[in-house]
Coordinates of C-alpha atoms and ligand atoms in Angstrom, one line a residue:
M1 CA 164.2 183.0 130.7
F2 CA 161.7 185.5 129.3
S3 CA 159.1 187.2 131.5
Y4 CA 155.9 186.7 129.5
R5 CA 152.9 185.8 131.7
H6 CA 149.6 185.2 130.0
A7 CA 147.6 186.5 132.9
F8 CA 148.3 190.1 131.6
H9 CA 146.6 189.2 128.3
A10 CA 143.9 186.7 129.2
G11 CA 140.7 187.3 127.4
N12 CA 142.1 189.9 124.9
H13 CA 141.1 190.0 121.2
A14 CA 143.8 187.5 120.3
D15 CA 142.5 185.0 122.9
V16 CA 139.0 185.4 121.5
L17 CA 140.1 184.4 118.0
K18 CA 142.4 181.7 119.2
H19 CA 140.0 180.1 121.6
A20 CA 136.9 180.4 119.4
V21 CA 138.8 178.5 116.8
F22 CA 140.1 176.0 119.3
V23 CA 136.6 175.3 120.7
H24 CA 135.4 174.7 117.2
I25 CA 138.2 172.1 116.6
L26 CA 137.5 170.4 119.9
D27 CA 133.8 170.1 119.1
Y28 CA 134.6 168.7 115.7
Y29 CA 136.8 166.0 117.2
N30 CA 134.1 165.1 119.7
R31 CA 131.7 164.2 116.8
K32 CA 133.3 160.8 116.7
D33 CA 133.7 158.5 119.7
N34 CA 137.3 157.5 118.7
P35 CA 139.8 158.8 121.3
Y36 CA 142.1 161.7 120.5
W37 CA 144.9 163.5 122.2
V38 CA 145.4 167.3 122.6
I39 CA 149.0 168.5 122.8
D40 CA 149.5 172.0 124.0
T41 CA 153.1 173.1 123.5
H42 CA 152.8 176.4 125.3
A43 CA 150.1 175.8 128.0
G44 CA 150.3 178.9 130.3
A45 CA 148.6 178.8 133.7
G46 CA 145.3 177.2 132.6
L47 CA 142.9 179.4 134.3
Y48 CA 143.0 183.2 134.9
D49 CA 141.4 185.5 137.4
L50 CA 140.3 188.6 135.6
R51 CA 140.1 190.5 138.9
S52 CA 143.8 189.9 139.6
D53 CA 146.3 192.8 139.5
W54 CA 147.9 191.3 136.5
A55 CA 144.8 191.0 134.4
L56 CA 143.6 194.5 135.5
K57 CA 147.0 196.1 134.8
N58 CA 146.2 196.8 131.2
G59 CA 142.6 195.4 131.3
E60 CA 143.1 193.8 127.9
F61 CA 140.0 191.7 128.3
V62 CA 137.9 194.9 128.1
D63 CA 138.7 195.1 124.4
G64 CA 138.2 191.4 123.9
L65 CA 135.9 189.2 125.9
D66 CA 134.0 192.1 127.4
K67 CA 132.9 193.4 124.1
L68 CA 131.4 190.1 123.1
L69 CA 129.5 189.8 126.4
G70 CA 127.7 193.0 125.7
A71 CA 126.5 191.9 122.2
A72 CA 122.8 191.3 121.6
S73 CA 123.3 188.6 119.0
M74 CA 126.3 186.7 117.7
P75 CA 127.4 184.0 115.3
P76 CA 127.1 180.4 116.5
M77 CA 130.9 180.0 116.8
I78 CA 131.1 182.9 119.3
E79 CA 128.1 181.7 121.1
R80 CA 129.8 178.3 121.6
Y81 CA 133.0 179.9 122.7
L82 CA 131.2 182.1 125.3
E83 CA 129.3 179.0 126.5
E84 CA 132.7 177.6 127.5
V85 CA 133.8 180.8 129.1
Q86 CA 130.6 181.0 131.0
H87 CA 131.0 177.5 132.4
F88 CA 133.8 178.9 134.5
N89 CA 131.6 181.8 135.6
P90 CA 128.4 180.2 136.9
D91 CA 127.4 183.5 138.7
G92 CA 127.1 185.2 135.3
V93 CA 129.9 187.6 135.9
A94 CA 133.1 186.9 133.8
N95 CA 135.6 186.7 136.6
F96 CA 137.6 183.7 135.3
Y97 CA 139.0 183.1 131.9
P98 CA 139.8 179.6 130.7
G99 CA 143.1 179.1 128.8
S100 CA 143.7 176.5 126.1
P101 CA 144.3 173.6 128.6
W102 CA 141.0 174.3 130.4
L103 CA 139.1 174.5 127.2
A104 CA 140.6 171.2 126.2
L105 CA 139.8 169.6 129.6
R106 CA 136.2 170.6 129.2
A107 CA 136.0 168.9 125.9
L108 CA 137.9 165.7 126.7
R109 CA 135.9 162.5 127.2
D110 CA 137.1 159.6 129.3
Q111 CA 139.0 158.1 126.5
D112 CA 140.9 161.3 125.5
R113 CA 144.2 162.6 126.8
L114 CA 145.9 166.0 127.3
R115 CA 149.6 166.6 127.1
L116 CA 150.8 170.0 128.3
F117 CA 154.2 171.8 128.0
E118 CA 155.0 174.8 130.0
M119 CA 158.6 175.9 130.4
H120 CA 158.3 178.9 132.8
P121 CA 158.8 177.3 136.3
S122 CA 156.4 179.7 138.1
E123 CA 153.7 179.3 135.4
A124 CA 154.1 175.5 135.5
D125 CA 153.6 175.5 139.3
V126 CA 150.4 177.6 139.0
L127 CA 149.3 175.2 136.2
R128 CA 150.0 172.2 138.4
Q129 CA 148.1 173.6 141.3
N130 CA 145.2 174.6 139.1
L131 CA 145.1 171.2 137.6
K132 CA 144.9 169.5 141.0
Q133 CA 141.9 171.6 141.8
Q134 CA 140.1 170.3 138.7
G135 CA 139.9 166.9 140.4
R136 CA 141.1 163.4 139.9
D137 CA 139.8 162.9 136.3
A138 CA 141.7 166.0 135.1
V139 CA 144.9 164.8 136.7
R140 CA 144.5 161.3 135.3
Q141 CA 143.9 162.5 131.8
T142 CA 146.7 165.0 131.8
T143 CA 150.5 164.9 131.7
L144 CA 152.2 168.1 132.4
Y145 CA 155.8 168.6 131.4
Q146 CA 157.8 171.5 132.7
A147 CA 159.8 171.6 129.5
D148 CA 160.3 173.2 126.1
G149 CA 157.2 172.4 124.1
F150 CA 159.0 172.9 120.7
D151 CA 161.4 170.1 121.6
G152 CA 158.8 168.0 123.5
L153 CA 156.3 167.9 120.7
K154 CA 158.3 165.3 118.8
S155 CA 158.0 162.8 121.7
Q156 CA 154.2 163.0 121.6
L157 CA 153.7 162.4 117.9
P158 CA 152.0 160.5 116.5
P159 CA 149.6 160.1 119.5
P160 CA 148.7 156.4 120.1
P161 CA 145.1 156.8 119.0
R162 CA 146.3 158.4 115.7
R163 CA 143.9 161.3 116.2
G164 CA 145.1 164.5 117.7
I165 CA 145.1 168.3 117.9
T166 CA 148.3 170.2 118.5
I167 CA 148.1 173.8 119.6
I168 CA 151.2 175.8 119.2
D169 CA 150.8 179.1 121.0
P170 CA 154.2 180.7 121.9
S171 CA 154.5 184.2 123.2
Y172 CA 156.9 185.2 120.4
E173 CA 158.8 187.3 123.0
D174 CA 161.9 185.6 121.6
K175 CA 162.0 186.2 117.8
Q176 CA 163.4 182.6 117.4
D177 CA 159.9 181.4 118.2
Y178 CA 158.8 182.1 114.6
R179 CA 161.5 179.8 113.3
K180 CA 160.9 177.2 116.0
T181 CA 157.2 177.2 115.3
L182 CA 157.7 176.5 111.6
Q183 CA 160.2 173.8 112.4
A184 CA 157.8 172.2 115.0
V185 CA 155.1 172.2 112.3
H186 CA 157.4 170.6 109.7
E187 CA 158.6 167.9 112.1
G188 CA 155.1 167.4 113.5
L189 CA 153.7 166.8 110.0
K190 CA 156.5 164.4 109.2
R191 CA 155.6 162.3 112.3
F192 CA 151.8 162.8 112.1
A193 CA 150.7 163.8 108.6
T194 CA 147.0 163.7 109.4
G195 CA 147.1 165.5 112.7
C196 CA 145.5 168.9 113.2
F197 CA 148.0 171.6 114.0
A198 CA 146.7 175.0 115.2
V199 CA 149.3 177.8 115.2
W200 CA 148.6 181.2 116.8
Y201 CA 150.7 184.2 115.8
P202 CA 150.7 187.9 116.7
L203 CA 150.2 190.7 114.2
V204 CA 153.1 192.9 115.2
Q205 CA 155.5 194.9 113.0
R206 CA 158.1 192.3 112.5
R207 CA 159.2 190.7 109.2
E208 CA 159.3 187.3 110.9
V209 CA 155.5 187.3 111.1
Q210 CA 155.1 187.6 107.3
E211 CA 157.9 185.0 106.8
L212 CA 156.2 182.5 109.1
V213 CA 152.8 183.0 107.3
R214 CA 154.3 182.7 103.9
S215 CA 156.1 179.5 104.8
L216 CA 153.0 178.0 106.4
E217 CA 150.9 178.9 103.3
R218 CA 153.5 177.1 101.1
L219 CA 152.9 173.8 102.9
K220 CA 151.2 171.1 100.8
T221 CA 148.9 170.1 103.7
P222 CA 145.3 171.5 103.7
W223 CA 144.9 174.6 105.8
V224 CA 142.6 177.4 106.9
H225 CA 144.2 180.7 107.8
A226 CA 142.3 183.5 109.6
S227 CA 143.6 186.8 110.8
L228 CA 141.9 189.6 112.7
T229 CA 143.2 193.2 112.9
V230 CA 141.6 195.4 115.6
R231 CA 143.4 198.6 115.0
K232 CA 146.2 200.3 113.2
P233 CA 149.8 199.5 114.3
T234 CA 151.2 201.8 116.9
G235 CA 153.8 204.4 115.8
D236 CA 156.5 202.8 117.9
G237 CA 155.9 199.4 116.3
F238 CA 155.1 197.8 119.7
G239 CA 151.9 196.2 120.7
L240 CA 149.5 193.8 119.2
H241 CA 147.2 195.2 116.6
G242 CA 145.8 191.8 115.7
S243 CA 146.6 188.1 115.5
G244 CA 146.1 185.1 113.3
M245 CA 145.3 181.4 113.5
F246 CA 146.7 179.0 111.0
V247 CA 145.1 175.6 111.1
L248 CA 146.6 172.6 109.3
N249 CA 144.4 169.6 108.5
P250 CA 141.5 171.7 109.8
P251 CA 138.0 170.4 110.4
W252 CA 136.2 170.7 107.1
T253 CA 133.6 172.9 108.9
L254 CA 136.1 175.5 110.0
H255 CA 136.3 177.7 106.9
A256 CA 132.6 178.2 106.6
E257 CA 132.2 178.8 110.3
L258 CA 134.9 181.5 110.2
D259 CA 133.4 183.0 107.1
A260 CA 130.2 183.5 109.1
T261 CA 132.0 184.8 112.2
L262 CA 134.8 187.1 111.1
P263 CA 132.8 190.0 109.7
W264 CA 130.9 190.2 113.0
L265 CA 133.9 189.6 115.2
S266 CA 135.9 192.3 113.3
A267 CA 133.0 194.8 113.6
T268 CA 132.5 194.0 117.3
L269 CA 136.2 194.2 118.3
K270 CA 137.2 197.1 116.0
Q271 CA 139.1 199.9 117.7
D272 CA 139.6 202.1 114.6
D273 CA 139.1 202.2 110.9
R274 CA 142.0 199.9 110.2
A275 CA 140.2 197.0 111.7
G276 CA 139.5 194.0 109.4
F277 CA 140.1 190.4 108.8
T278 CA 141.4 187.9 106.2
L279 CA 140.3 184.3 105.6
K280 CA 142.0 182.0 103.2
Q281 CA 142.2 178.2 102.7
Q282 CA 144.0 175.6 100.8
A283 CA 141.8 172.6 100.3
S284 CA 143.2 169.0 99.9
Ligands
SAM301 N1 148.1 178.5 125.2 C1 147.8 179.3 126.4 C2 146.3 179.7 126.3 O1 145.8 179.8 125.2 O2 145.7 179.8 127.3 C3 148.6 180.6 126.5 C4 150.1 180.4 126.3 S1 151.1 181.8 126.4 C5 150.7 182.7 125.0 C6 152.7 181.2 126.1 C7 153.2 180.3 127.3 O3 154.3 179.6 126.8 C8 153.7 181.1 128.5 O4 153.1 180.7 129.6 C9 155.2 180.9 128.5 O5 155.7 180.8 129.8 C10 155.3 179.5 127.8 N2 156.6 179.2 127.1 C11 157.5 180.1 126.6 N3 158.4 179.4 125.9 C12 158.1 178.1 126.0 C13 158.6 176.9 125.5 N4 159.7 176.9 124.6 N5 158.0 175.7 125.7 C14 156.9 175.7 126.6 N6 156.4 176.8 127.1 C15 156.9 178.0 126.8

């Protein structure tokens, strides 16, 4: 069992990109009344206390969420994302950070469902407790599996309403995660060709990153691919200098929204002159 705990990283620059895109996708799915499912293969704990020792250890949110909070004006995509974060911080101070399951729960209507996979026993326990505190509706709409999300995804597809968003957000602590992510996407598309699949990946100095991206870009399904670099890679090759979001069957609005957002986001989160972004798409 690996030791990754998302609490150390909550609200960092990678969460900002991932969750801004995720909120946009959820908003898009809510434009229609038809029900949908959200399947989160790597759920984490759900909600994070930014005042905890873990969050404060490296203070990663200082170079992510905090930088946005200080901005005078911002693109609508970031405004929407911050609205969601601020919902969990009614006092106006960003003490809590919502992970992907919490952003999904906020978006779900009565008719929608959430399926969560979290393999780490302690993290799954925290998630279960957090979920109970959200109340009866959240518990009714959600099924939590303490299991491998790569394996479990197959059992959820296609979702009964034939509308669905799958978010695949491994820690990539195990380098097999790159291969498993690609395989999950392949199998997911076979079972549910019209589903939206959002894949997060880290920009670290590993050849597996480029291999994953190249393989995803070769898929015949429409996609939007955004990456955000905040600084130059460290000399020792460790650490996250950026991240990417690869969205298959994206909302048709996503590319334009990212086009209007990434220059601002990159300028706001930049840590040195190697900061930048990329944005590509393959239309249908
Ligand atoms: N998606 C979350 C969010 O955006 O708030 C963060 C998830 S975190 C990057 C990855 C999580 O996946 C960790 O909590 C880890 O314990 C869990 N995990 C690792 N391998 C897993 C697997 N094979 N299946 C399900 N969960 C796994």
